Amino acid sequence: MARSKKPDSPSNVVYGDQTIQRGPGGETHQTAEEGYDVLTTQHGMPVGDDQNSLKQGDRGPLLVEDGHFREKIFHFDHERIPERVVHARGYAAHGFFETYDSLSAITKADIFQRKGERTPVFVRFSTVAGSEGSFDLARDVRGFAVKFYTKQGNWDLVGNNIPVFFIQDAIKFPDVIHAVKPEPDKGFPQAQSAHDNFWDFISLTPEAMHMIMWVMSDRAIPRSFRFMQGFGVHTFQLVNAKGEARFVKFHWKPKLGMQSVVWNEAVKINGADPDFHRRDLFNAIQSGDFPEWELCLQVFDQDFADSFDFDVLDPTKLIPEELLPATPVGRMVLDRMPDNFFAETEQVAFMTQNIVPGVEFSNDPLLQGRNFSYLDTQLKRLGSPNFAQLPINAPKCPMHHFQQDGHMAFKNPTGRANYEPNGWGTEAGGPRESKELGFQTVPQEAEGPKVRLRPESFADHYSQARQFFISQDLIEQQHIGDALVFELSKCAFPSIRERMVGHLLNIDEELAQTVADGLGMKALPKAANAARPTKMDLPASDLLSILKNPPESFAGRKLGILITDGTDAKLLAALLAAAAAEGTAVELIAPMVGGVTLSDGTIQPAHHKIDGGPSVLFDAVALLPAEEGILSLLKLPPARDFVSDAYAHYKFVGFTAPAAKLFAKVGLPEDLDKGFIAMDEPADAEELIAACRALRFWDRPDGA
Ligand code: HDE
């Protein structure tokens, strides 16, 4: 074995105001003597050297007695917990729920008793199919899970951004999830429904058709979490102090309105910024632009439920708001990011069975099945029955019980009473049940034989699918058709495509024909056998459309401004001021991140180098190049993509005259449409921002 060489100490280096000490091998030593805390092991022993493991001789071998090395690597090896089996990729924030008025007439839930009262919440948004490291803009349902830390315990409203679901009975959940996840022999595709297994299952599952209309719509590619609605999906019950129960459906409505991206944009965003939705929520909250939703309730009784042909216990159905308005009862504001992603976002354990007095389940078989699932999954993920002791899961109200011990028990009872009844009195005897304050299930009749049967009232699979489709704006209908063609084109088996078109024939013949044409089918297949014929006369519900319910402002959105050397400083300042007045965020893009020299000689740093700030990351763009800067832009492919993508994605584009050269280079029509706003002088800045309130210029015939 080679003898060790004599250490030859390299000299220390100076970075700014810091002197970094170098060891003999050139390694960095920043020591506590320089004012830092002393680094210790988990057991508190101060560490003398965190750069080198203990070796016999300076070139090894390693020694087993190095406890610090062993502990550090051991802990690292165990850093991961199992990701969620569904909804693995998520992002969360803290905030509060504020009750508008007392709802004591319909529920005794403490959270709804007092006007203006604020209850802390933790909200996690997620995609369903992808793994933890997948990209944000998958075409997928989004989870919308809210934990209310009420004074009567935690209430978890574990919902989605779509008000209906794929299946009617929880026993089918493993099947639908297996089908959408990567195919087991191949291990791909990741975070995508565009593959044979998914469409094979779906095309054999007529009850999924209503949900399929939603997941093929723009709802499945939201612009960000801040622009999504949320839904409790199932019918729940509210119970008042008199024990009177009513049905309820929960809706969350975003203050900023709804907004989605277009599919071609989604595909490119996933490459440019896989964390697009995470970054959006993080940046909005950190900059004080707190997202807000209203909680709205559809409350109804059994007679109203009986007035429908469908069953309110069927989670593939919704109640149109035109028939029963959703009344706002409070608002939720997200105003604080977690301190630590793992401790809070990863370890938060939502469970549908977490309800509070005044809220009860219905007999929806999907909800009932979920109530079994979530406790199991948390034990698997968090590894101990004490997961409710983790700070993110612990209630913020007093908590007393006799459960004890187990892995990682760190809140332990004192005293001798760990059972009841006991005779140790109020001082030492521990807690007791309360008929008055405690949860009492409202007594409800149940009857019938034990059966494995799907009720007949669940049999109409097409009427509401059709109703959703005809409620959409024409552009949205076209997107649904495009999405179906895209997804089914990824299926290698023609039989699967045909089965799907067979279902579409029961929803809307024109849609079926469009999809068949888009797939290059020579003839239409037979319509699928329907357990119940489609009701053709259900009226459109405009409130189901995103585009029919536009926002009034460009607030909360983002403008990307491309600048070069020589950009007019006054024009830029005017645009920044107009955006700030609207509440629009701005990011600057330049050929180099170090920035440009503006017309008045000031150096303006940029947020992005041009290839790191493509136009897909912004809701609208402005190109403010000067003559002296345009020539270099013409040579840059990312600058050309910046323009052609903004055009194809129907974006509003503000521009100075020199930008016309770039437009010509990428082949935009000479006669620019009204989505292009010329910016000759500072006053034009407001015109651009005003135009952007429409979010997109859909009248561009050759958009993506
Ligand atoms: Fe879930 N679901 N789910 N789900 N679900 C989970 O619980 C399950 C369903 C939803 O951000 C799991 O903690 C079954 C409908 C959200 O942490 C698991 C069924 C809706 C989240 C589970 C459903 C949801 C989950 C996996 C069929 C909308 C993420 C990890 C009966 C109303 C919560 C976990 C978070 C998570 C089971 C159907 C929403 C395995 C069995 C319907 C938002 O327990």
Short mmCIF file of C-alpha atoms and ligand atoms in Angstrom, two decimals, residues 84-87 124 126 143-145 158-160 165 167 170 173 231-234 348 350 366 369-370 373-374 377-378 381, ligand 1:
data_model
loop_
_atom_site.label_atom_id
_atom_site.label_comp_id
_atom_site.label_asym_id
_atom_site.label_seq_id
_atom_site.Cartn_x
_atom_site.Cartn_y
_atom_site.Cartn_z
CA ARG A 84 -48.17 9.72 -0.97
CA VAL A 85 -49.56 6.93 -3.13
CA VAL A 86 -51.67 9.58 -4.86
CA HIS A 87 -51.26 13.38 -4.68
CA ARG A 124 -52.08 21.66 0.44
CA SER A 126 -51.37 18.79 -5.42
CA GLY A 143 -55.98 18.28 -4.88
CA PHE A 144 -57.32 21.10 -2.69
CA ALA A 145 -56.99 19.88 0.90
CA VAL A 158 -59.95 17.03 1.51
CA GLY A 159 -61.22 18.15 -1.87
CA ASN A 160 -60.24 18.61 -5.49
CA PHE A 165 -64.95 12.10 -9.49
CA ILE A 167 -65.72 6.45 -9.89
CA ALA A 170 -64.22 3.34 -3.38
CA PHE A 173 -59.98 3.48 -6.55
CA PHE A 231 -64.81 21.41 -4.12
CA GLY A 232 -65.61 19.02 -1.29
CA VAL A 233 -67.04 16.79 -4.09
CA HIS A 234 -69.22 14.58 -1.90
CA VAL A 348 -49.20 16.95 6.98
CA PHE A 350 -55.18 14.93 5.92
CA LEU A 366 -66.85 6.93 -2.20
CA GLY A 369 -64.52 4.27 1.55
CA ARG A 370 -62.19 7.23 1.90
CA SER A 373 -58.24 4.80 3.62
CA TYR A 374 -56.67 7.94 4.99
CA THR A 377 -52.07 5.74 4.53
CA GLN A 378 -50.81 8.06 7.25
CA ARG A 381 -46.18 7.24 5.43
FE1 HDE B 1 -57.88 10.73 -1.89
N1 HDE B 1 -56.31 9.80 -0.99
N2 HDE B 1 -58.79 8.96 -2.10
N3 HDE B 1 -59.38 11.60 -2.94
N4 HDE B 1 -56.98 12.48 -1.72
C1 HDE B 1 -55.20 10.41 -0.56
O1 HDE B 1 -54.17 10.04 1.50
C2 HDE B 1 -58.45 7.82 -1.48
C3 HDE B 1 -60.48 10.99 -3.45
C4 HDE B 1 -57.48 13.70 -2.08
O2 HDE B 1 -52.55 16.98 0.21
C5 HDE B 1 -54.31 9.48 0.22
O3 HDE B 1 -52.65 11.31 2.64
C6 HDE B 1 -59.42 6.79 -1.75
C7 HDE B 1 -61.48 11.95 -3.84
C8 HDE B 1 -56.51 14.74 -1.83
O4 HDE B 1 -51.99 15.36 1.57
C9 HDE B 1 -55.10 8.18 0.25
C10 HDE B 1 -60.33 7.36 -2.60
C11 HDE B 1 -60.92 13.17 -3.57
C12 HDE B 1 -55.40 14.07 -1.31
C13 HDE B 1 -56.33 8.54 -0.54
C14 HDE B 1 -59.94 8.72 -2.80
C15 HDE B 1 -59.61 12.93 -3.02
C16 HDE B 1 -55.73 12.68 -1.25
C17 HDE B 1 -52.90 9.37 -0.28
C18 HDE B 1 -61.53 6.69 -3.23
C19 HDE B 1 -61.53 14.54 -3.82
C20 HDE B 1 -54.08 14.70 -0.90
C21 HDE B 1 -52.05 10.20 0.66
C22 HDE B 1 -62.57 6.44 -2.37
C23 HDE B 1 -62.71 14.79 -3.06
C24 HDE B 1 -54.08 15.22 0.49
C25 HDE B 1 -52.94 10.60 1.71
C26 HDE B 1 -52.77 15.90 0.78
C27 HDE B 1 -54.88 11.69 -0.74
C28 HDE B 1 -57.32 7.66 -0.72
C29 HDE B 1 -60.66 9.59 -3.65
C30 HDE B 1 -58.76 14.02 -2.63
C31 HDE B 1 -54.39 6.95 -0.29
C32 HDE B 1 -59.39 5.38 -1.25
C33 HDE B 1 -62.87 11.66 -4.41
C34 HDE B 1 -56.66 16.22 -2.11
O5 HDE B 1 -55.46 7.84 1.56
#
